[in-house]
mmCIF file of C-alpha atoms in Angstrom:
data_model
loop_
_atom_site.group_PDB
_atom_site.id
_atom_site.type_symbol
_atom_site.label_atom_id
_atom_site.label_comp_id
_atom_site.label_asym_id
_atom_site.label_seq_id
_atom_site.Cartn_x
_atom_site.Cartn_y
_atom_site.Cartn_z
ATOM 1 C CA MET A 1446 -0.119 0.094 -0.159
ATOM 2 C CA GLU A 1447 2.674 2.515 1.239
ATOM 3 C CA PHE A 1448 4.698 1.631 -2.224
ATOM 4 C CA VAL A 1449 1.322 2.342 -4.447
ATOM 5 C CA LEU A 1450 1.219 5.488 -2.561
ATOM 6 C CA ALA A 1451 4.510 6.368 -3.230
ATOM 7 C CA ALA A 1452 4.775 5.572 -6.709
ATOM 8 C CA LEU A 1453 1.457 7.657 -7.320
ATOM 9 C CA LEU A 1454 3.387 10.569 -5.725
ATOM 10 C CA LEU A 1455 6.634 10.201 -7.831
ATOM 11 C CA LEU A 1456 4.039 10.331 -10.984
ATOM 12 C CA LEU A 1457 2.433 13.320 -9.729
ATOM 13 C CA PHE A 1458 5.686 15.115 -9.212
ATOM 14 C CA VAL A 1459 6.980 14.152 -12.495
ATOM 15 C CA PHE A 1460 3.356 15.259 -14.282
ATOM 16 C CA LEU A 1461 3.966 18.634 -12.592
ATOM 17 C CA ALA A 1462 7.510 19.212 -13.430
ATOM 18 C CA MET A 1463 6.685 18.326 -17.249
ATOM 19 C CA GLY A 1464 4.020 21.418 -16.975
ATOM 20 C CA VAL A 1465 6.791 23.868 -15.606
ATOM 21 C CA ARG A 1466 8.993 25.839 -17.877
ATOM 22 C CA VAL A 1467 11.217 28.687 -17.729
ATOM 23 C CA VAL A 1468 11.784 31.269 -20.486
ATOM 24 C CA LYS A 1469 15.305 32.884 -20.657
ATOM 25 C CA GLN A 1470 16.007 36.375 -21.036
ATOM 26 C CA GLY A 1471 16.213 37.406 -24.822
ATOM 27 C CA PHE A 1472 14.225 34.891 -25.920
ATOM 28 C CA VAL A 1473 10.282 33.734 -26.623
ATOM 29 C CA TYR A 1474 9.037 30.409 -26.916
ATOM 30 C CA THR A 1475 5.981 29.591 -28.785
ATOM 31 C CA ILE A 1476 3.875 27.231 -26.979
ATOM 32 C CA GLU A 1477 1.406 24.504 -28.998
ATOM 33 C CA ARG A 1478 -1.698 23.294 -27.699
ATOM 34 C CA LEU A 1479 -2.393 20.018 -29.526
ATOM 35 C CA GLY A 1480 -0.175 20.719 -32.316
ATOM 36 C CA ARG A 1481 -1.486 24.121 -33.035
ATOM 37 C CA PHE A 1482 0.022 27.430 -32.153
ATOM 38 C CA HIS A 1483 -1.186 28.687 -28.576
ATOM 39 C CA ASN A 1484 0.667 31.725 -27.616
ATOM 40 C CA ALA A 1485 4.155 32.947 -26.767
ATOM 41 C CA ALA A 1486 6.044 32.508 -23.411
ATOM 42 C CA GLU A 1487 8.107 35.754 -22.570
ATOM 43 C CA PRO A 1488 10.551 35.208 -20.305
ATOM 44 C CA GLY A 1489 9.931 34.174 -16.752
ATOM 45 C CA LEU A 1490 8.126 31.088 -15.190
ATOM 46 C CA HIS A 1491 5.009 29.242 -17.099
ATOM 47 C CA ILE A 1492 3.093 26.559 -16.061
ATOM 48 C CA LEU A 1493 1.869 24.205 -19.093
ATOM 49 C CA ILE A 1494 -0.673 21.668 -19.345
ATOM 50 C CA PRO A 1495 1.582 17.926 -19.713
ATOM 51 C CA PHE A 1496 0.515 16.009 -22.938
ATOM 52 C CA ILE A 1497 -1.326 18.898 -24.168
ATOM 53 C CA ASP A 1498 0.871 21.957 -24.276
ATOM 54 C CA ARG A 1499 4.534 21.897 -25.356
ATOM 55 C CA VAL A 1500 7.309 24.175 -26.517
ATOM 56 C CA GLY A 1501 7.407 24.525 -30.329
ATOM 57 C CA ARG A 1502 10.053 27.091 -31.152
ATOM 58 C CA LYS A 1503 12.734 29.136 -29.029
ATOM 59 C CA ILE A 1504 13.230 32.105 -30.966
ATOM 60 C CA ASN A 1505 16.099 34.514 -30.134
ATOM 61 C CA MET A 1506 14.600 37.944 -29.857
ATOM 62 C CA MET A 1507 17.968 39.976 -29.902
ATOM 63 C CA GLU A 1508 19.653 41.691 -32.715
ATOM 64 C CA GLN A 1509 21.407 39.504 -34.619
ATOM 65 C CA VAL A 1510 24.141 39.453 -37.444
ATOM 66 C CA LEU A 1511 23.880 37.138 -40.562
ATOM 67 C CA ASP A 1512 27.159 37.498 -42.886
ATOM 68 C CA ILE A 1513 26.280 37.064 -46.125
ATOM 69 C CA PRO A 1514 28.993 35.001 -48.026
ATOM 70 C CA GLY A 1515 31.098 36.500 -51.025
ATOM 71 C CA GLN A 1516 29.082 36.676 -54.407
ATOM 72 C CA GLU A 1517 30.554 37.238 -57.809
ATOM 73 C CA ILE A 1518 28.422 39.922 -59.445
ATOM 74 C CA ILE A 1519 28.438 41.098 -63.338
ATOM 75 C CA THR A 1520 27.904 45.179 -63.119
ATOM 76 C CA ALA A 1521 26.121 47.037 -65.935
ATOM 77 C CA ASP A 1522 29.497 47.634 -67.595
ATOM 78 C CA ASN A 1523 30.185 44.086 -67.679
ATOM 79 C CA ALA A 1524 32.828 43.848 -64.730
ATOM 80 C CA MET A 1525 32.723 41.126 -62.887
ATOM 81 C CA VAL A 1526 33.515 42.165 -58.694
ATOM 82 C CA GLY A 1527 33.148 40.203 -55.789
ATOM 83 C CA VAL A 1528 31.049 41.483 -53.018
ATOM 84 C CA ASP A 1529 30.486 40.631 -49.330
ATOM 85 C CA ALA A 1530 27.910 41.923 -47.012
ATOM 86 C CA VAL A 1531 26.182 41.500 -43.747
ATOM 87 C CA VAL A 1532 22.601 42.046 -42.361
ATOM 88 C CA PHE A 1533 21.453 43.166 -38.787
ATOM 89 C CA PHE A 1534 18.057 41.965 -38.190
ATOM 90 C CA GLN A 1535 15.820 41.593 -35.215
ATOM 91 C CA VAL A 1536 12.546 39.327 -34.597
ATOM 92 C CA LEU A 1537 9.632 41.496 -33.667
ATOM 93 C CA ASP A 1538 6.994 38.458 -33.382
ATOM 94 C CA ALA A 1539 7.892 35.120 -32.725
ATOM 95 C CA GLY A 1540 4.861 33.462 -33.982
ATOM 96 C CA LYS A 1541 5.392 34.934 -37.313
ATOM 97 C CA ALA A 1542 9.269 33.952 -37.119
ATOM 98 C CA ALA A 1543 8.516 30.595 -36.146
ATOM 99 C CA TYR A 1544 5.499 29.526 -38.690
ATOM 100 C CA GLU A 1545 5.065 32.288 -41.575
ATOM 101 C CA VAL A 1546 8.883 30.852 -42.810
ATOM 102 C CA SER A 1547 10.129 27.686 -42.764
ATOM 103 C CA ASN A 1548 14.044 28.406 -41.942
ATOM 104 C CA LEU A 1549 14.453 32.406 -41.335
ATOM 105 C CA TYR A 1550 18.105 32.549 -41.515
ATOM 106 C CA GLN A 1551 18.345 30.873 -45.001
ATOM 107 C CA ALA A 1552 15.509 32.873 -46.303
ATOM 108 C CA ILE A 1553 16.985 36.253 -45.371
ATOM 109 C CA MET A 1554 20.202 34.970 -46.502
ATOM 110 C CA ALA A 1555 18.898 34.193 -49.752
ATOM 111 C CA LEU A 1556 16.693 37.265 -50.174
ATOM 112 C CA THR A 1557 19.418 39.730 -49.368
ATOM 113 C CA THR A 1558 21.892 37.939 -51.947
ATOM 114 C CA THR A 1559 19.252 38.293 -54.966
ATOM 115 C CA ASN A 1560 18.642 41.878 -54.198
ATOM 116 C CA LEU A 1561 22.668 42.545 -53.815
ATOM 117 C CA ARG A 1562 22.644 41.110 -57.627
ATOM 118 C CA THR A 1563 19.886 43.562 -58.720
ATOM 119 C CA VAL A 1564 20.690 46.625 -56.957
ATOM 120 C CA MET A 1565 24.655 46.137 -57.728
ATOM 121 C CA GLY A 1566 23.910 44.689 -61.606
ATOM 122 C CA SER A 1567 22.042 48.023 -62.308
ATOM 123 C CA MET A 1568 25.097 50.183 -61.434
ATOM 124 C CA ASP A 1569 28.658 50.385 -63.526
ATOM 125 C CA LEU A 1570 31.747 49.581 -61.753
ATOM 126 C CA ASP A 1571 32.795 53.302 -60.665
ATOM 127 C CA GLU A 1572 29.318 53.957 -59.152
ATOM 128 C CA THR A 1573 29.337 50.057 -56.998
ATOM 129 C CA LEU A 1574 32.688 51.745 -55.691
ATOM 130 C CA SER A 1575 31.818 55.282 -54.837
ATOM 131 C CA LYS A 1576 27.996 55.005 -53.520
ATOM 132 C CA ARG A 1577 28.029 52.138 -51.086
ATOM 133 C CA ASP A 1578 25.764 54.293 -49.226
ATOM 134 C CA GLU A 1579 23.307 54.275 -52.015
ATOM 135 C CA ILE A 1580 23.723 50.298 -52.327
ATOM 136 C CA ASN A 1581 23.215 49.843 -48.557
ATOM 137 C CA ALA A 1582 20.267 51.981 -48.296
ATOM 138 C CA ARG A 1583 18.579 50.206 -51.574
ATOM 139 C CA LEU A 1584 19.170 46.815 -49.925
ATOM 140 C CA LEU A 1585 17.793 47.770 -46.597
ATOM 141 C CA SER A 1586 14.661 49.156 -47.816
ATOM 142 C CA VAL A 1587 13.995 46.186 -50.162
ATOM 143 C CA VAL A 1588 14.917 43.550 -48.233
ATOM 144 C CA ASP A 1589 13.094 44.629 -44.853
ATOM 145 C CA HIS A 1590 9.683 45.381 -46.718
ATOM 146 C CA ALA A 1591 10.264 41.699 -48.218
ATOM 147 C CA THR A 1592 10.765 40.334 -44.759
ATOM 148 C CA SER A 1593 7.913 42.308 -42.612
ATOM 149 C CA PRO A 1594 5.336 39.467 -42.978
ATOM 150 C CA TRP A 1595 7.894 37.197 -41.594
ATOM 151 C CA GLY A 1596 7.882 39.424 -38.275
ATOM 152 C CA VAL A 1597 11.134 40.436 -38.749
ATOM 153 C CA LYS A 1598 12.706 44.074 -39.119
ATOM 154 C CA ILE A 1599 16.088 44.263 -41.111
ATOM 155 C CA THR A 1600 17.829 47.250 -39.111
ATOM 156 C CA ARG A 1601 20.840 47.700 -41.131
ATOM 157 C CA VAL A 1602 22.397 46.129 -44.349
ATOM 158 C CA GLU A 1603 26.110 46.889 -45.027
ATOM 159 C CA ILE A 1604 28.426 45.898 -48.110
ATOM 160 C CA LYS A 1605 31.773 44.777 -46.204
ATOM 161 C CA ASP A 1606 33.920 44.492 -49.190
ATOM 162 C CA ILE A 1607 34.312 44.984 -53.158
ATOM 163 C CA ARG A 1608 36.575 43.250 -55.263
ATOM 164 C CA PRO A 1609 37.181 44.626 -58.609
ATOM 165 C CA PRO A 1610 39.424 42.157 -61.127
ATOM 166 C CA HIS A 1611 43.110 42.394 -60.763
ATOM 167 C CA ASP A 1612 43.801 44.016 -64.251
ATOM 168 C CA ILE A 1613 40.876 46.753 -63.260
ATOM 169 C CA SER A 1614 42.610 47.103 -59.904
ATOM 170 C CA GLU A 1615 45.783 48.251 -61.522
ATOM 171 C CA ALA A 1616 44.187 50.510 -64.039
ATOM 172 C CA MET A 1617 42.617 52.176 -61.381
ATOM 173 C CA ALA A 1618 45.633 52.520 -58.905
ATOM 174 C CA ARG A 1619 47.297 54.202 -62.366
ATOM 175 C CA GLN A 1620 44.473 56.362 -62.704
ATOM 176 C CA MET A 1621 44.529 57.629 -59.386
ATOM 177 C CA LYS A 1622 48.076 58.436 -59.708
ATOM 178 C CA ALA A 1623 47.709 60.245 -62.684
ATOM 179 C CA GLU A 1624 45.210 62.173 -60.979
ATOM 180 C CA ARG A 1625 47.499 63.073 -58.103
ATOM 181 C CA LEU A 1626 50.323 64.041 -60.218
ATOM 182 C CA LYS A 1627 47.907 66.413 -62.561
ATOM 183 C CA ARG A 1628 46.687 67.718 -59.021
ATOM 184 C CA ALA A 1629 50.131 67.950 -57.809
ATOM 185 C CA GLU A 1630 51.356 70.132 -60.989
ATOM 186 C CA ILE A 1631 48.336 72.362 -60.578
ATOM 187 C CA LEU A 1632 49.176 73.136 -57.094
ATOM 188 C CA GLU A 1633 52.893 73.819 -58.259
ATOM 189 C CA ALA A 1634 51.584 75.820 -61.244
ATOM 190 C CA GLU A 1635 49.198 77.845 -58.677
ATOM 191 C CA GLY A 1636 51.952 78.399 -56.347
ATOM 192 C CA ASP A 1637 54.354 79.606 -59.127
ATOM 193 C CA LYS A 1638 51.644 82.006 -60.288
ATOM 194 C CA THR A 1639 51.237 83.404 -56.852
ATOM 195 C CA SER A 1640 55.003 83.963 -56.458
ATOM 196 C CA SER A 1641 55.174 85.709 -59.699
ATOM 197 C CA ILE A 1642 52.277 87.712 -58.803
ATOM 198 C CA LEU A 1643 53.671 88.643 -55.592
ATOM 199 C CA ARG A 1644 57.119 89.119 -57.083
ATOM 200 C CA ALA A 1645 55.753 91.674 -59.709
ATOM 201 C CA GLU A 1646 53.804 93.487 -56.433
ATOM 202 C CA GLY A 1647 57.154 93.837 -54.705
ATOM 203 C CA ARG A 1648 58.957 95.333 -57.837
ATOM 204 C CA LYS A 1649 56.266 97.407 -58.546
ATOM 205 C CA GLN A 1650 56.210 98.756 -54.816
ATOM 206 C CA SER A 1651 59.735 99.135 -54.898
ATOM 207 C CA ALA A 1652 59.950 100.981 -58.170
ATOM 208 C CA ILE A 1653 57.085 103.358 -56.599
ATOM 209 C CA LEU A 1654 59.292 103.708 -53.538
ATOM 210 C CA GLU A 1655 62.348 104.495 -55.484
ATOM 211 C CA ALA A 1656 60.408 107.316 -57.672
ATOM 212 C CA GLU A 1657 59.135 108.816 -54.680
ATOM 213 C CA GLY A 1658 62.457 108.645 -53.135
ATOM 214 C CA LYS A 1659 63.994 110.288 -56.273
ATOM 215 C CA ARG A 1660 61.545 113.301 -56.121
ATOM 216 C CA GLU A 1661 61.913 113.856 -52.682
ATOM 217 C CA ALA A 1662 65.775 113.933 -53.298
ATOM 218 C CA ALA A 1663 65.224 116.188 -56.261
ATOM 219 C CA TYR A 1664 62.683 118.445 -54.413
ATOM 220 C CA ARG A 1665 65.229 119.134 -51.683
ATOM 221 C CA ASP A 1666 68.503 119.110 -53.773
ATOM 222 C CA ALA A 1667 66.254 122.270 -55.750
ATOM 223 C CA GLU A 1668 65.670 123.767 -52.201
ATOM 224 C CA ALA A 1669 69.288 123.443 -51.434
ATOM 225 C CA ARG A 1670 70.484 125.058 -54.629
ATOM 226 C CA GLU A 1671 67.788 127.732 -53.858
ATOM 227 C CA ARG A 1672 69.018 128.296 -50.457
ATOM 228 C CA ALA A 1673 72.358 128.597 -51.548
ATOM 229 C CA ALA A 1674 71.577 130.690 -54.658
ATOM 230 C CA GLU A 1675 69.579 132.871 -52.062
ATOM 231 C CA ALA A 1676 72.801 132.896 -49.254
ATOM 232 C CA GLU A 1677 75.290 133.919 -52.725
ATOM 233 C CA ALA A 1678 73.091 136.612 -53.439
ATOM 234 C CA LYS A 1679 72.800 137.841 -49.738
ATOM 235 C CA ALA A 1680 76.569 137.709 -49.855
ATOM 236 C CA THR A 1681 76.869 139.657 -53.025
ATOM 237 C CA GLN A 1682 74.849 142.378 -51.394
ATOM 238 C CA LEU A 1683 77.065 142.464 -48.625
ATOM 239 C CA VAL A 1684 79.939 142.463 -50.817
ATOM 240 C CA SER A 1685 78.056 145.433 -52.679
ATOM 241 C CA ASP A 1686 77.367 147.122 -49.484
ATOM 242 C CA ALA A 1687 81.085 147.137 -48.145
ATOM 243 C CA ILE A 1688 82.366 147.821 -51.218
ATOM 244 C CA ALA A 1689 79.914 151.229 -51.713
ATOM 245 C CA SER A 1690 80.946 152.041 -48.362
ATOM 246 C CA SER A 1691 84.598 151.830 -48.147
ATOM 247 C CA GLY A 1692 85.367 152.289 -51.699
ATOM 248 C CA ASN A 1693 88.454 151.167 -53.468
ATOM 249 C CA GLN A 1694 90.081 149.477 -49.869
ATOM 250 C CA ALA A 1695 87.318 146.828 -49.915
ATOM 251 C CA ILE A 1696 87.748 145.705 -53.359
ATOM 252 C CA ASN A 1697 91.658 145.632 -52.856
ATOM 253 C CA TYR A 1698 91.170 143.451 -49.414
ATOM 254 C CA PHE A 1699 88.635 140.973 -51.245
ATOM 255 C CA ILE A 1700 90.540 140.638 -54.534
ATOM 256 C CA ALA A 1701 93.709 140.100 -52.367
ATOM 257 C CA GLN A 1702 92.188 137.709 -50.498
ATOM 258 C CA GLU A 1703 90.913 135.521 -53.548
ATOM 259 C CA TYR A 1704 94.444 135.898 -54.994
ATOM 260 C CA THR A 1705 96.150 134.888 -52.089
ATOM 261 C CA ARG A 1706 93.954 131.464 -51.919
ATOM 262 C CA ALA A 1707 94.143 130.662 -55.720
ATOM 263 C CA PHE A 1708 98.481 131.270 -55.087
ATOM 264 C CA GLY A 1709 98.278 128.824 -52.426
ATOM 265 C CA LYS A 1710 96.515 126.165 -54.550
ATOM 266 C CA PHE A 1711 99.480 126.054 -56.747
ATOM 267 C CA ALA A 1712 101.541 125.355 -54.021
ATOM 268 C CA ASP A 1713 99.326 122.609 -52.536
ATOM 269 C CA SER A 1714 99.344 120.916 -56.200
ATOM 270 C CA PRO A 1715 100.649 117.389 -56.006
ATOM 271 C CA ASN A 1716 101.719 117.759 -59.546
ATOM 272 C CA ALA A 1717 103.709 121.041 -59.582
ATOM 273 C CA LYS A 1718 107.738 120.488 -58.655
ATOM 274 C CA THR A 1719 108.298 124.386 -58.877
ATOM 275 C CA ILE A 1720 106.604 127.125 -58.195
ATOM 276 C CA LEU A 1721 107.312 130.862 -59.928
ATOM 277 C CA PHE A 1722 106.195 133.954 -57.975
ATOM 278 C CA PRO A 1723 107.649 137.382 -57.587
ATOM 279 C CA MET A 1724 110.983 138.122 -55.421
ATOM 280 C CA GLU A 1725 109.250 140.849 -53.854
ATOM 281 C CA ALA A 1726 105.886 141.535 -52.107
ATOM 282 C CA THR A 1727 105.471 144.827 -53.794
ATOM 283 C CA GLN A 1728 104.944 143.012 -56.754
ATOM 284 C CA LEU A 1729 101.891 140.756 -55.380
ATOM 285 C CA ILE A 1730 100.732 144.332 -53.935
ATOM 286 C CA GLY A 1731 101.109 145.966 -57.540
ATOM 287 C CA SER A 1732 99.460 142.860 -59.056
ATOM 288 C CA LEU A 1733 96.665 143.562 -56.691
ATOM 289 C CA GLY A 1734 96.694 147.001 -57.810
ATOM 290 C CA GLY A 1735 96.358 146.196 -61.070
ATOM 291 C CA ILE A 1736 93.143 143.820 -60.769
ATOM 292 C CA GLY A 1737 91.612 146.584 -58.323
ATOM 293 C CA GLU A 1738 91.731 148.783 -61.324
ATOM 294 C CA LEU A 1739 90.274 146.138 -63.654
ATOM 295 C CA VAL A 1740 87.294 146.009 -60.937
ATOM 296 C CA LYS A 1741 86.922 149.612 -60.894
ATOM 297 C CA GLY A 1742 86.594 150.066 -64.593
ATOM 298 C CA ALA A 1743 84.239 147.213 -64.752
ATOM 299 C CA LEU A 1744 81.882 149.064 -61.940
ATOM 300 C CA GLY A 1745 81.961 152.140 -63.783
ATOM 301 C CA THR A 1746 83.705 154.276 -60.956
ATOM 302 C CA ASP A 1747 86.145 156.998 -61.169
ATOM 303 C CA THR A 1748 89.024 156.320 -63.465
ATOM 304 C CA GLN A 1749 91.830 157.085 -60.700
ATOM 305 C CA THR A 1750 95.008 155.356 -60.390
ATOM 306 C CA VAL A 1751 94.639 152.382 -57.288
ATOM 307 C CA ASN A 1752 96.670 154.014 -54.405
ATOM 308 C CA THR A 1753 98.997 151.086 -53.554
ATOM 309 C CA GLY A 1754 101.154 153.211 -51.202
ATOM 310 C CA THR A 1755 104.425 152.294 -53.074
ATOM 311 C CA PRO A 1756 105.353 152.762 -56.510
ATOM 312 C CA LEU A 1757 106.080 149.669 -58.449
ATOM 313 C CA PRO A 1758 109.453 148.940 -59.051
ATOM 314 C CA PRO A 1759 111.140 147.522 -62.494
ATOM 315 C CA GLU A 1760 110.445 143.919 -62.794
ATOM 316 C CA ARG A 1761 113.148 141.738 -61.962
ATOM 317 C CA PRO A 1762 113.898 138.379 -63.069
ATOM 318 C CA ARG A 1763 111.950 135.402 -61.203
ATOM 319 C CA THR A 1764 113.994 132.787 -59.653
ATOM 320 C CA SER A 1765 112.765 129.095 -59.291
ATOM 321 C CA VAL A 1766 112.645 127.884 -55.680
ATOM 322 C CA PRO A 1767 111.999 124.326 -55.030
ATOM 323 C CA ARG A 1768 109.602 123.225 -52.579
ATOM 324 C CA SER A 1769 110.176 122.139 -49.384
ATOM 325 C CA ARG A 1770 109.241 118.594 -50.005
ATOM 326 C CA ASP A 1771 111.736 118.641 -53.277
ATOM 327 C CA GLN A 1772 114.814 119.912 -51.586
ATOM 328 C CA GLY A 1773 115.900 116.511 -49.651
#
């Protein structure tokens, strides 16, 4: 009797254990009742009716990444390129993801592959290499619309790699090199142009400043000559006033002073080895008197004999006297 009771208790425990299910976080279990979809079990503890309810599919509700294997695609200009892509998706409806499509992962992969061939096949090679964002956007729109009946949201489609043929890659590298050389030559030419313009501007400014300097120098030179002329005129006026007030004595004084200066220049000349001059000082005074008579006649004064104070002696022979520097 006790054995039968223990067996019944064990059977009841197993029966209850069969009806308890714990759903992990990030997953949703589909519950089938008598083979038909009944509800979706959210994360947590759930009680099922044994032998009537059972867990159908365990659906991952987290965002997932599906790697699309490399595909050989012919572009619109008949270039063969290899393409790799990835798809990011998330299941929103566990019931549809479990029962609307047989193999969700395989279906998304096939759908992405076919649309990738369609989108890139309508572009030429240059567009496929330069318009990745446009390709991604078109693929996302098409694939997301096609998978919406399956309770799936396509969050992103990305092209990982585009591999053009080797010969095309070499041609593109040569084209890029030529383009960079072209831009370098253009930049160098623009630099030379700017440098030439700056040098021309510098020469222009230099010429302008030089012309202004010459003009200023000429102006100052003219001003200096004008002042010198004014000073000479004033000196002449002073001499004239002195002559008018002093008579022949002033004329004799100025002429004798200039004569003596001129005579001194002969003594300082480096080319003259000997100097000829009158033996007597009266001869110099007589010469001054004669010059005074000439000045007097030029000024239109009375024709009087210039008074030298000493009668002129007869002319004597001149004697050559060596300079002090030549006596040695």
